[in-house]
JSON list of C-alpha atoms in Angstrom, two decimals:
[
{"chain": "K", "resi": 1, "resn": "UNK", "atom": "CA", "xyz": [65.30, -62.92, 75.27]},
{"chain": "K", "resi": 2, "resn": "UNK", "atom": "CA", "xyz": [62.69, -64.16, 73.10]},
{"chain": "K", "resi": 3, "resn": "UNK", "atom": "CA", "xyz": [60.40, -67.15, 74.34]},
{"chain": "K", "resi": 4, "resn": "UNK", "atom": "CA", "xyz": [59.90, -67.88, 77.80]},
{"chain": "K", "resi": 5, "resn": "UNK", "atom": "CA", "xyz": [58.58, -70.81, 80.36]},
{"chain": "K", "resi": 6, "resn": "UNK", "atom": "CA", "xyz": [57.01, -69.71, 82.96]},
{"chain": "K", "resi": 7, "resn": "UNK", "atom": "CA", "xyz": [55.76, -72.27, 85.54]},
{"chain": "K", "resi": 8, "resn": "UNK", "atom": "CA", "xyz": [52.23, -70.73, 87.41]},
{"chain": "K", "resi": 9, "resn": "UNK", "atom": "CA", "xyz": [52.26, -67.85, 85.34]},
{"chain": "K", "resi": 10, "resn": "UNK", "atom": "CA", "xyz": [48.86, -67.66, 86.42]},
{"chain": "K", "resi": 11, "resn": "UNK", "atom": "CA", "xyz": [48.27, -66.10, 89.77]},
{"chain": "K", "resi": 12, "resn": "UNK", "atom": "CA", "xyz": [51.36, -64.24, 91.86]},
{"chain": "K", "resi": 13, "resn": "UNK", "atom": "CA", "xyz": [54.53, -63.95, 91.36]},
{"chain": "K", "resi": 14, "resn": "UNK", "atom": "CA", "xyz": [54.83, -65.95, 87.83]},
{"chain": "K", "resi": 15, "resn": "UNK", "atom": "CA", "xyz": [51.75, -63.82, 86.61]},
{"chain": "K", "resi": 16, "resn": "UNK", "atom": "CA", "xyz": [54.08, -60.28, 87.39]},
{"chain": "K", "resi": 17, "resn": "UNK", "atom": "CA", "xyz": [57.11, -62.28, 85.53]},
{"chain": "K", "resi": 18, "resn": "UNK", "atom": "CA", "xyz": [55.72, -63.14, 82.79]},
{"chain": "K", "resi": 19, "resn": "UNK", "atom": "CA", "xyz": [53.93, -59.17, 82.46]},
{"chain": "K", "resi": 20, "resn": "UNK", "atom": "CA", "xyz": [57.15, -57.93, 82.36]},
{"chain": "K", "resi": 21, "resn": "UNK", "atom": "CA", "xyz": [58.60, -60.63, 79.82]},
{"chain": "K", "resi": 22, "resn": "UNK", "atom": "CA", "xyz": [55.65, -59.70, 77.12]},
{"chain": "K", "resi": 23, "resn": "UNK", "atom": "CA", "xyz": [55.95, -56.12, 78.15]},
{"chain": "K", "resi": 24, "resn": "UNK", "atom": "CA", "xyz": [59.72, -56.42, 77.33]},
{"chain": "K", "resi": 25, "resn": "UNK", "atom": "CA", "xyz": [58.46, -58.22, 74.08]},
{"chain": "K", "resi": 26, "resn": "UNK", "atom": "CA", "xyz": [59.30, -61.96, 75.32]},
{"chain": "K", "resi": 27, "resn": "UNK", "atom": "CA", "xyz": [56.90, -64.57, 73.98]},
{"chain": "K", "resi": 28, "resn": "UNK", "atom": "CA", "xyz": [55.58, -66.07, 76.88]},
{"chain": "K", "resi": 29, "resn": "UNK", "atom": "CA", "xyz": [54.63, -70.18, 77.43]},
{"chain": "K", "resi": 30, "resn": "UNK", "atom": "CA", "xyz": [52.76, -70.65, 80.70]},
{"chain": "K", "resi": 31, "resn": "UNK", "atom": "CA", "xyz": [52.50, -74.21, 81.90]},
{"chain": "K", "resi": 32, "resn": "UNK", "atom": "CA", "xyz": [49.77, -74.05, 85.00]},
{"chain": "K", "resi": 33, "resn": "UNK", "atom": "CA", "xyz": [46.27, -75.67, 86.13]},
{"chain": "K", "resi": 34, "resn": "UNK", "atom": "CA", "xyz": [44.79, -71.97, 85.20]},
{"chain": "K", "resi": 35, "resn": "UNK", "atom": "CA", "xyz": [44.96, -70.01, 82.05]},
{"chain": "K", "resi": 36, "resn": "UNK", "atom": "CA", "xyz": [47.27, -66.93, 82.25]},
{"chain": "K", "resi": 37, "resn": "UNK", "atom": "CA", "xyz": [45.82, -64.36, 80.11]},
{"chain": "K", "resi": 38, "resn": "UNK", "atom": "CA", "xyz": [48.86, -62.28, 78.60]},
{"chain": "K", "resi": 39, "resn": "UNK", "atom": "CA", "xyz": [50.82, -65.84, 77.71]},
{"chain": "K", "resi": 40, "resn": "UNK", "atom": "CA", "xyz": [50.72, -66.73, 73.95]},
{"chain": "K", "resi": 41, "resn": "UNK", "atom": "CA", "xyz": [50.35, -70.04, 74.85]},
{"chain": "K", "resi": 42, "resn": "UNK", "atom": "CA", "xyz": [48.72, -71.99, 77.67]},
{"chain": "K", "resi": 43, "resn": "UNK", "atom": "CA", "xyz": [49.56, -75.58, 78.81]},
{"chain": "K", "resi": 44, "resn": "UNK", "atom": "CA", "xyz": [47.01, -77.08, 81.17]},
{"chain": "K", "resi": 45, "resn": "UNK", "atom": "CA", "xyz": [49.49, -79.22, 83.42]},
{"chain": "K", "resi": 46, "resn": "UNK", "atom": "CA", "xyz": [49.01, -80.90, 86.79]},
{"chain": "K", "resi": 47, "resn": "UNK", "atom": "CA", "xyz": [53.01, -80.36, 87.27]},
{"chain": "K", "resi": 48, "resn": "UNK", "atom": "CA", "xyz": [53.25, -83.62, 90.13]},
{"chain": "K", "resi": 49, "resn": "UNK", "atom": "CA", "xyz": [51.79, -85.73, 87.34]},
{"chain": "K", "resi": 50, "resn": "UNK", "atom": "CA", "xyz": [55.08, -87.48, 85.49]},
{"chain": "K", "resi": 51, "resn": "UNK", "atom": "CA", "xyz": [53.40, -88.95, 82.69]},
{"chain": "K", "resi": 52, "resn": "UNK", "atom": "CA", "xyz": [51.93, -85.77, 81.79]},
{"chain": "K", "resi": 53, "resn": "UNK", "atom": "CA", "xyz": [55.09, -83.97, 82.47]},
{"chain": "K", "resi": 54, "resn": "UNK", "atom": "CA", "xyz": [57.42, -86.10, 80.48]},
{"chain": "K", "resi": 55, "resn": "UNK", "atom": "CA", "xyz": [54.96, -85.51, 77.39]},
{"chain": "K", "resi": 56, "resn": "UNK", "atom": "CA", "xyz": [54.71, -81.64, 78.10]},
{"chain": "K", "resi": 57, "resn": "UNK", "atom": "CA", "xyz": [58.41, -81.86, 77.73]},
{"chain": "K", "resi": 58, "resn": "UNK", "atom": "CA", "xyz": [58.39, -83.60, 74.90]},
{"chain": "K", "resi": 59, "resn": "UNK", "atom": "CA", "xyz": [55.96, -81.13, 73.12]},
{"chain": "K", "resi": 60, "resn": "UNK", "atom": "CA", "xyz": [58.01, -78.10, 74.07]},
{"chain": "K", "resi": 61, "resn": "UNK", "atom": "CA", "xyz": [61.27, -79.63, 73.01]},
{"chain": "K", "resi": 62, "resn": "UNK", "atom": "CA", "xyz": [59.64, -80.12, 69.27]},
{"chain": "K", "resi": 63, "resn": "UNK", "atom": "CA", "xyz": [57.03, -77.13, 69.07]},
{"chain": "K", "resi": 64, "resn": "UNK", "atom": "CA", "xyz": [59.41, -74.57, 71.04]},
{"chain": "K", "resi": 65, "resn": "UNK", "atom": "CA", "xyz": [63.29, -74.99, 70.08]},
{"chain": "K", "resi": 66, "resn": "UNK", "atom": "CA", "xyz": [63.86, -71.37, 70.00]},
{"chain": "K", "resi": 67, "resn": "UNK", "atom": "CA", "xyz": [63.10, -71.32, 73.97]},
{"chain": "K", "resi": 68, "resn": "UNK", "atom": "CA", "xyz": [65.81, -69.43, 75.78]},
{"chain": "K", "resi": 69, "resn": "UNK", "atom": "CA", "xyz": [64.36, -68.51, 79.56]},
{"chain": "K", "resi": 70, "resn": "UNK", "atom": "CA", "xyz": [63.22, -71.39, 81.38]},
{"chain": "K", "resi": 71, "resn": "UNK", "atom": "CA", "xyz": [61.23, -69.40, 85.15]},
{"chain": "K", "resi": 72, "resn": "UNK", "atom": "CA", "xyz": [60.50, -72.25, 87.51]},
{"chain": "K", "resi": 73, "resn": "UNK", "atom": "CA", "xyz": [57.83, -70.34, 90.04]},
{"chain": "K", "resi": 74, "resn": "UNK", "atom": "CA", "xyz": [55.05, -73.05, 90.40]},
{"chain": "K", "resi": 75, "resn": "UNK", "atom": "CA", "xyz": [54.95, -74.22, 93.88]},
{"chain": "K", "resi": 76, "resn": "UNK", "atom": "CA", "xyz": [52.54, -74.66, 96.30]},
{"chain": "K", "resi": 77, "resn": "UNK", "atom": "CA", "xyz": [52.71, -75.11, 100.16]},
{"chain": "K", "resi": 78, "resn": "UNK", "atom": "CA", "xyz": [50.39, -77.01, 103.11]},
{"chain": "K", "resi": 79, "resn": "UNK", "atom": "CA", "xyz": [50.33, -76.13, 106.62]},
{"chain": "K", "resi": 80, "resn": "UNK", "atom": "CA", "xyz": [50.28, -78.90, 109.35]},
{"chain": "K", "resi": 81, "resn": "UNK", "atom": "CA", "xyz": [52.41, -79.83, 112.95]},
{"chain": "K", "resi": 82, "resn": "UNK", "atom": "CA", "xyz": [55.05, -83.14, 112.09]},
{"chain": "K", "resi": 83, "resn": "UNK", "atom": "CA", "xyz": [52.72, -85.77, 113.13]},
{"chain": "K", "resi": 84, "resn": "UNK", "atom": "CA", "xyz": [49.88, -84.80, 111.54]},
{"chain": "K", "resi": 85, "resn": "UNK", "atom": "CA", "xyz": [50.97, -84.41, 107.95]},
{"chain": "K", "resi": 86, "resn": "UNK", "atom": "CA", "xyz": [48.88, -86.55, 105.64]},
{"chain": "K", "resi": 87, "resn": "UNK", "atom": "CA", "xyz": [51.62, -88.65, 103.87]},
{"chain": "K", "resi": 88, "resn": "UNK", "atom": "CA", "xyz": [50.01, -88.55, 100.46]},
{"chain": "K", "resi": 89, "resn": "UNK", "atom": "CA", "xyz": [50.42, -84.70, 100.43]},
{"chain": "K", "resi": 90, "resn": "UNK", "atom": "CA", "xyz": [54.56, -85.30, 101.30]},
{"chain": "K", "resi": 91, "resn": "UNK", "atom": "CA", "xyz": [55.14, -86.76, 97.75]},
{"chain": "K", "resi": 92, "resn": "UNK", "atom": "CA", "xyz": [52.56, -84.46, 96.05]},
{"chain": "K", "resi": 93, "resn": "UNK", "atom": "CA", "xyz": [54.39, -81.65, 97.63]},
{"chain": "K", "resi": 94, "resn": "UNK", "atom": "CA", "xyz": [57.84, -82.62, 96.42]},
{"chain": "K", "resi": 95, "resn": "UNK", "atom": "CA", "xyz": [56.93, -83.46, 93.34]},
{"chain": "K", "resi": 96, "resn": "UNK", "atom": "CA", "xyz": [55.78, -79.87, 92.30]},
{"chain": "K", "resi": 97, "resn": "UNK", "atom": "CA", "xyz": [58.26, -77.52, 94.12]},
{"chain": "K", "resi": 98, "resn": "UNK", "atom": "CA", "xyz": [60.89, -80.16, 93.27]},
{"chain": "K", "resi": 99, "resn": "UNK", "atom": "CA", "xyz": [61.16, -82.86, 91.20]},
{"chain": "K", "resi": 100, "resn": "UNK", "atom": "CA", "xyz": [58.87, -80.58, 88.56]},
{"chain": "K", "resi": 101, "resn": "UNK", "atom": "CA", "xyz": [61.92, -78.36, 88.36]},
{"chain": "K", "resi": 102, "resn": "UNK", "atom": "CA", "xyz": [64.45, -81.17, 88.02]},
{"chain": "K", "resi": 103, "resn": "UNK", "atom": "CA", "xyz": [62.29, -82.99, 85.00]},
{"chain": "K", "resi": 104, "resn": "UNK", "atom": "CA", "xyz": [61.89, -79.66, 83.45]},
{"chain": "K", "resi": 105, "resn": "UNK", "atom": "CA", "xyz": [66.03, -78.48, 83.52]},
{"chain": "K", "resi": 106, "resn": "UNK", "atom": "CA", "xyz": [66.70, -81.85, 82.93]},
{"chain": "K", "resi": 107, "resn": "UNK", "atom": "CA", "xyz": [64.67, -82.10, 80.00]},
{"chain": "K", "resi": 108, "resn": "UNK", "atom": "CA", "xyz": [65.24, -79.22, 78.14]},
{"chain": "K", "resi": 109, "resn": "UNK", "atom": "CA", "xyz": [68.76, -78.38, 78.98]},
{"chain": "K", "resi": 110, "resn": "UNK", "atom": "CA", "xyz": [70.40, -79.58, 75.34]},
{"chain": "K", "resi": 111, "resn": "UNK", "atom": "CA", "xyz": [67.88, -76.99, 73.86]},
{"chain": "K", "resi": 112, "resn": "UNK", "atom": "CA", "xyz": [68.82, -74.41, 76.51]},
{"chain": "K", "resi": 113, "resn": "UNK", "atom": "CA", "xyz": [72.94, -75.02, 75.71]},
{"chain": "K", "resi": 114, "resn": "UNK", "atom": "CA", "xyz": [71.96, -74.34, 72.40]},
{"chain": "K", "resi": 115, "resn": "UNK", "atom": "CA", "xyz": [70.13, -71.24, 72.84]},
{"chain": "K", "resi": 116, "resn": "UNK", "atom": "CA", "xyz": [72.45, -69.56, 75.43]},
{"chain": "K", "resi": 117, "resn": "UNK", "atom": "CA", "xyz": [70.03, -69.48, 77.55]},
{"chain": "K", "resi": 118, "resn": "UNK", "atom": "CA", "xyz": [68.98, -68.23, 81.33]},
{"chain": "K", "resi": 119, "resn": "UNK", "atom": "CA", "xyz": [67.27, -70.49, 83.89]},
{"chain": "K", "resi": 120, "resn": "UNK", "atom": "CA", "xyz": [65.57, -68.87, 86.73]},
{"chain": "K", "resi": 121, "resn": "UNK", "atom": "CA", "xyz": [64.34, -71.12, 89.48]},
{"chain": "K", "resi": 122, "resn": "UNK", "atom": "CA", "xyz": [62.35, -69.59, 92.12]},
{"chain": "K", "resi": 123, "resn": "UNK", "atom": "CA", "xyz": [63.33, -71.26, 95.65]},
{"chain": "K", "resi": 124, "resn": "UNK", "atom": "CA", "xyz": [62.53, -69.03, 99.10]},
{"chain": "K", "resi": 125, "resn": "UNK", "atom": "CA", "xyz": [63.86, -67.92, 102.39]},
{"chain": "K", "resi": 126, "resn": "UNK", "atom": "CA", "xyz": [62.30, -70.90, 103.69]},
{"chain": "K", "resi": 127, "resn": "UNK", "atom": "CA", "xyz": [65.05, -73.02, 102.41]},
{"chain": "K", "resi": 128, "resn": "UNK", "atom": "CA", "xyz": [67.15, -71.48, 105.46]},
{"chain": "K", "resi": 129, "resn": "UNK", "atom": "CA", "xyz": [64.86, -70.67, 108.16]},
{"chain": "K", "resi": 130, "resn": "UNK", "atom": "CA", "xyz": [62.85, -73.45, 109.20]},
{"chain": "K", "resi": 131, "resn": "UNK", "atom": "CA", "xyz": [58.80, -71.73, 110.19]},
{"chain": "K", "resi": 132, "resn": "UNK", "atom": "CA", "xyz": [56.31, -74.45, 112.33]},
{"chain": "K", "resi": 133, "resn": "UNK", "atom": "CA", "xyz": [53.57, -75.94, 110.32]},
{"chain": "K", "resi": 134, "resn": "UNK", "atom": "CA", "xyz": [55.50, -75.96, 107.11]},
{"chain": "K", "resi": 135, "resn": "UNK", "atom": "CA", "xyz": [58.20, -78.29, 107.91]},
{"chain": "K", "resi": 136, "resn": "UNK", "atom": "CA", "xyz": [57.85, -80.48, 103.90]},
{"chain": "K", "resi": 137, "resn": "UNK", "atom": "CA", "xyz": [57.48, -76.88, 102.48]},
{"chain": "K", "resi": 138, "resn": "UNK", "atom": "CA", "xyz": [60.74, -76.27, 104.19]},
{"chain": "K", "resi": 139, "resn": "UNK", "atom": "CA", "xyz": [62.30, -79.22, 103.05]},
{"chain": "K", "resi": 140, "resn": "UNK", "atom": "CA", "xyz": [61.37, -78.84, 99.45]},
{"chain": "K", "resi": 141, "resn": "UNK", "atom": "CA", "xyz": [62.91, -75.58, 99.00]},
{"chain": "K", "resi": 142, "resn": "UNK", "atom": "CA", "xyz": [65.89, -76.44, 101.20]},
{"chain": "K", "resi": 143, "resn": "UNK", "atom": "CA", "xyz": [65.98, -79.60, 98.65]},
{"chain": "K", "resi": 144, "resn": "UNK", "atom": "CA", "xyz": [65.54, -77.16, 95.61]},
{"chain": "K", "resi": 145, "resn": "UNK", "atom": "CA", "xyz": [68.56, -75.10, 97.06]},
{"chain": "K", "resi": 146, "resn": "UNK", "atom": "CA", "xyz": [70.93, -78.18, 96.42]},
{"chain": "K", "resi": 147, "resn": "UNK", "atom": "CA", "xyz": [69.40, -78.88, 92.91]},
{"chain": "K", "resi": 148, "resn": "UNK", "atom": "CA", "xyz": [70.21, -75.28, 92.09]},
{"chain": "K", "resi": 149, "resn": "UNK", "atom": "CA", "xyz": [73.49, -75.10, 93.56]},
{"chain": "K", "resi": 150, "resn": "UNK", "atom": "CA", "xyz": [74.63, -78.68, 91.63]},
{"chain": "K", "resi": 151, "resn": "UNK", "atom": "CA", "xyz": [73.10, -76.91, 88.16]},
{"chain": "K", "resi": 152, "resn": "UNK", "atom": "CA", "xyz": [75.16, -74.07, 88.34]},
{"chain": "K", "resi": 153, "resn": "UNK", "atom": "CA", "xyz": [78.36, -76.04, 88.97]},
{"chain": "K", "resi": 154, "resn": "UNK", "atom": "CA", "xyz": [77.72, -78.69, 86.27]},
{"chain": "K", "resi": 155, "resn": "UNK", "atom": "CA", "xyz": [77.04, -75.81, 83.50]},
{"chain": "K", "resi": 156, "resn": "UNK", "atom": "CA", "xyz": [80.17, -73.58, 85.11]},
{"chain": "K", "resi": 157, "resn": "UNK", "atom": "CA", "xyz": [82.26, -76.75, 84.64]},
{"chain": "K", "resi": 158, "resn": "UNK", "atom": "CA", "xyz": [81.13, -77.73, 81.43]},
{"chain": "K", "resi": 159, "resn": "UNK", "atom": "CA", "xyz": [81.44, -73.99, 79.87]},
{"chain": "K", "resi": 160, "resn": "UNK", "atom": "CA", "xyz": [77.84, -74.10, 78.50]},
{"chain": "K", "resi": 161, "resn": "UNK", "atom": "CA", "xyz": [76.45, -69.91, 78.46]},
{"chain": "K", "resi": 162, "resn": "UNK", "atom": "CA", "xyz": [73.69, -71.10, 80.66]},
{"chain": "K", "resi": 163, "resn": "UNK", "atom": "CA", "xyz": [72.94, -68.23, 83.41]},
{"chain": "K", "resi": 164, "resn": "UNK", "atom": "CA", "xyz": [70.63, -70.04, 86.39]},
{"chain": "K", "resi": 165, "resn": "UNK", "atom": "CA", "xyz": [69.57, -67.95, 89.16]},
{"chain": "K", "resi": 166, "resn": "UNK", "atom": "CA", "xyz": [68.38, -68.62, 92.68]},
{"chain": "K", "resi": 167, "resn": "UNK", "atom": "CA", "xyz": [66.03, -66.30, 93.75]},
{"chain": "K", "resi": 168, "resn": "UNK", "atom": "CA", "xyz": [65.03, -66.83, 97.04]},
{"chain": "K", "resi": 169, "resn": "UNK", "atom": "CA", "xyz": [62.09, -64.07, 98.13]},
{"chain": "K", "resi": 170, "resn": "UNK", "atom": "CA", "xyz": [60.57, -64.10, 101.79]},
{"chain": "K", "resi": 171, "resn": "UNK", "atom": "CA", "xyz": [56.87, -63.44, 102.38]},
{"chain": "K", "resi": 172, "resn": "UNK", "atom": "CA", "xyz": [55.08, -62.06, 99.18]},
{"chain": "K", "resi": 173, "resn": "UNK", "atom": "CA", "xyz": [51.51, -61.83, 98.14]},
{"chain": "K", "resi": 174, "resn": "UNK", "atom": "CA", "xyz": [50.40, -64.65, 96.72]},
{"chain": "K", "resi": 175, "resn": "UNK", "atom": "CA", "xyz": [47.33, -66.87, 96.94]},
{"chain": "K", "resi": 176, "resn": "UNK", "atom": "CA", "xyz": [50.19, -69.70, 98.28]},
{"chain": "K", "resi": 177, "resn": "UNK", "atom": "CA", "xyz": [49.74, -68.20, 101.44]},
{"chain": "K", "resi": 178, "resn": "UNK", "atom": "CA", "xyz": [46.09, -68.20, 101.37]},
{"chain": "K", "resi": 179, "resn": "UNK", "atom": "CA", "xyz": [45.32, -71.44, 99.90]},
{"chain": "K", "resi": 180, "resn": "UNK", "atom": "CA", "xyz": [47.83, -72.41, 103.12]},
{"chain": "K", "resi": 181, "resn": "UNK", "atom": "CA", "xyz": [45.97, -70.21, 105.56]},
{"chain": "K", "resi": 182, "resn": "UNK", "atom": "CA", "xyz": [49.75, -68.63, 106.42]},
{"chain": "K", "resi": 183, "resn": "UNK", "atom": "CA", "xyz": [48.79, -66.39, 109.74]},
{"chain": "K", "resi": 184, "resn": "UNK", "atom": "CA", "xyz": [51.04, -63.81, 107.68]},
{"chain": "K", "resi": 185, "resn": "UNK", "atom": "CA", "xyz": [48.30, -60.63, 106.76]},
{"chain": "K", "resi": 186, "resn": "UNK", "atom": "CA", "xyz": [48.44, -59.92, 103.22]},
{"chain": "K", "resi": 187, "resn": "UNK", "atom": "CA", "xyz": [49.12, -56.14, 103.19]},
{"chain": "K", "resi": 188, "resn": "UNK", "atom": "CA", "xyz": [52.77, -57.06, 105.40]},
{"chain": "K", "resi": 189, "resn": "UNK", "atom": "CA", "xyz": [53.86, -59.20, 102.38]},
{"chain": "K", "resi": 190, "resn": "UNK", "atom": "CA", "xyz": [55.69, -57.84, 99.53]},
{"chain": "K", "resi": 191, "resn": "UNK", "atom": "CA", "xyz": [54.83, -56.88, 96.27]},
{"chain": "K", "resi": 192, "resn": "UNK", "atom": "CA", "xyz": [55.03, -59.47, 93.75]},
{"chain": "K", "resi": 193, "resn": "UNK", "atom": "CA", "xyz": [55.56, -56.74, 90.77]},
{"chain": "K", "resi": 194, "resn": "UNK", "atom": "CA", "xyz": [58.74, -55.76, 93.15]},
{"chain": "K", "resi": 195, "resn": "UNK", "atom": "CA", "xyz": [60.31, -58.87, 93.09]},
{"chain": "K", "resi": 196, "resn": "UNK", "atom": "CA", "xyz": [59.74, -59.77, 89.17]},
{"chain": "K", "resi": 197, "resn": "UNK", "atom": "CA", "xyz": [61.46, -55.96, 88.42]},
{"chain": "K", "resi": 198, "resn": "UNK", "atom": "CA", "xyz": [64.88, -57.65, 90.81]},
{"chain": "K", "resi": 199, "resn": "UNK", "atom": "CA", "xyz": [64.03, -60.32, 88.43]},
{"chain": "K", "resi": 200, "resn": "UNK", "atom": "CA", "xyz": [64.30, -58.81, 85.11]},
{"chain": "K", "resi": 201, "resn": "UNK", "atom": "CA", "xyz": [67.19, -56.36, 86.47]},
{"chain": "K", "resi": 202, "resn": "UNK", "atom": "CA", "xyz": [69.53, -59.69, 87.02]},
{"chain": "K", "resi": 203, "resn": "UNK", "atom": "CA", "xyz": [68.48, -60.71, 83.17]},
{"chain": "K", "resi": 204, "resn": "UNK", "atom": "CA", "xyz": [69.48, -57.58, 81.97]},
{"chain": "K", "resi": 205, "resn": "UNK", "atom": "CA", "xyz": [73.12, -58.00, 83.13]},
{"chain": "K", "resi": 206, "resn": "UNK", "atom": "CA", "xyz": [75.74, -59.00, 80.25]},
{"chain": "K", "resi": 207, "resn": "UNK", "atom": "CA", "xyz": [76.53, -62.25, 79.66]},
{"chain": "K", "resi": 208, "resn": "UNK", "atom": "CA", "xyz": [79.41, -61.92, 81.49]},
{"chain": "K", "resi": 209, "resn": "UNK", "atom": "CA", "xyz": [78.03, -61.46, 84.58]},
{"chain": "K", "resi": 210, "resn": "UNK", "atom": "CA", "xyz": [75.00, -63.97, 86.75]},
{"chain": "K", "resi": 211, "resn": "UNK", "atom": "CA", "xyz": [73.34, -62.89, 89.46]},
{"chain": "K", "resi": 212, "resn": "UNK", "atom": "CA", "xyz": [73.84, -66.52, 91.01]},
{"chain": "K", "resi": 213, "resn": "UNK", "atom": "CA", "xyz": [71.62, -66.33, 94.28]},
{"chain": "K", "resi": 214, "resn": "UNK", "atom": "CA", "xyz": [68.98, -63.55, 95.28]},
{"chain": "K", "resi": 215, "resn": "UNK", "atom": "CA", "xyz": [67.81, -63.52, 98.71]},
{"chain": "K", "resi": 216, "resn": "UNK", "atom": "CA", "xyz": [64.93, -60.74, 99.33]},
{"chain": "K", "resi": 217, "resn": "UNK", "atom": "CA", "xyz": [64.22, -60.73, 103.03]},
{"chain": "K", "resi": 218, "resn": "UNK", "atom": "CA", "xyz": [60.76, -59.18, 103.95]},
{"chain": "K", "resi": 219, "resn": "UNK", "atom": "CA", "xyz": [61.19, -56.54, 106.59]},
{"chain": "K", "resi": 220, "resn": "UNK", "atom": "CA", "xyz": [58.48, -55.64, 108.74]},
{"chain": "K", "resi": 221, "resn": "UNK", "atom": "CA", "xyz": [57.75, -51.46, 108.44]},
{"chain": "K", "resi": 222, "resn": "UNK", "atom": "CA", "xyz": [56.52, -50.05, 111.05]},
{"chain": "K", "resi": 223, "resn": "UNK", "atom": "CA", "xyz": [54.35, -47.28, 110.40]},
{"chain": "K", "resi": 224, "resn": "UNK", "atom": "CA", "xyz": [55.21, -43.59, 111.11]},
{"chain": "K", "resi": 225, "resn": "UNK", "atom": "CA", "xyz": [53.22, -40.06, 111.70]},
{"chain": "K", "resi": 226, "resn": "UNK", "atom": "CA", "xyz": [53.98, -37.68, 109.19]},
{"chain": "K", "resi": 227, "resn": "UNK", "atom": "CA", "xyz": [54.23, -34.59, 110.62]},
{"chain": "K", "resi": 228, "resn": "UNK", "atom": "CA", "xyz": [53.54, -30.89, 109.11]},
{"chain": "K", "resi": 229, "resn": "UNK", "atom": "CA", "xyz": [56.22, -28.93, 109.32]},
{"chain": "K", "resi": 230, "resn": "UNK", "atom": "CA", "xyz": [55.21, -25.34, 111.15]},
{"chain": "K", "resi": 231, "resn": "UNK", "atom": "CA", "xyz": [55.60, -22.38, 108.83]},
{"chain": "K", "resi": 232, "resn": "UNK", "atom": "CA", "xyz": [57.69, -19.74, 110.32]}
]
């Protein structure tokens, strides 16, 4: 790997992706609201604004043609009961966890073809175990499921070396959950830095070989008393 997009390389789980990309030498491109401070380059993007999109794409399909990891890990999530979801957020919603994704792959495929290169969309338990409160969170990633099912049969049919992983992580530290006010506690999610080391484990693998789905339950530990062992 040499030059990477990450989507929300900023905060969470994109942020420990892309450290581990530069670590592992990988140019990294973040495309976020926020500045990422390890990326080599930074593209301010509201990622549910098309127009803006389209052009982003356009830029990184002239500036960046040596691009051959495409992470999808932007997404964002709002809590509230069916019947009192404000309608405006439904689209909003979609349009970053999904159709941002879909404009993105869609976009820069021919250039990833070219480079042989991996596409790593990050999706989430959610997308099979339906949680109150979140029920358009639930559908996006449940919606992003079937995108990255159909993009993995298209490229396996076509005999392009395009690798595209599903990762699909429960519960993880993130400021998602507390933009969302999730009830989950912060020190019972996992470890971002955990899940981007999976991550970069799959990439590793030869060409030969894709890690196709990842599904990284969070368990719930309960805590134990150590005892000292009496000396005899």
């Amino acid at each position: 790997m040499k030059k990477a997009i990450v989507t929300g390389a900023s905060s969470g789980l994109g942020y420990q992706i892309a450290k581990k990309l530069v670590a592992a030498g990988v140019e990294v491109i973040n495309l976020s609201m926020t500045k990422c401070d390890i990326a080599k380059t930074n593209i301010k993007i509201d990622l549910s604004k098309h127009n803006s999109l389209m052009k982003t794409i356009d830029r990184l399909k002239k500036e960046h043609k040596d691009l051959d990891l495409l992470v999808c890990c932007a997404g964002l999530m709002q809590r509230n009961y069916i019947g009192k979801i404000i309608p405006e957020s439904i689209d909003h919603d979609f349009a970053v966890n999904v159709t941002s994704n879909i404009k993105l792959t869609n976009g820069l495929l021919p250039i990833l073809k070219k480079n042989h290169a991996d596409v790593v969309i990050i999706v989430s338990t959610c997308a099979y175990v339906a949680h109150p409160e979140t029920a358009v969170y639930n559908s996006t990633k449940s919606a992003l499921s079937g995108y990255v099912k159909s993009l993995q049969l298209e490229l396996k049919q076509s005999g392009d070396d395009v690798r595209v992983i599903g990762v699909y992580p429960g519960g993880f530290k993130s400021q998602l959950h507390i933009k969302a006010k999730s009830p989950l506690k912060q020190k019972d999610l996992m470890d971002p830095s955990d899940l981007a080391g999976m991550l970069m484990a799959c990439l590793a693998m030869p060409r030969n070989a894709q890690v196709s789905e990842v599904i990284i339950d969070r368990r719930k530990v309960a805590a134990k008393k150590i005892r000292k062992k009496k000396k005899k």
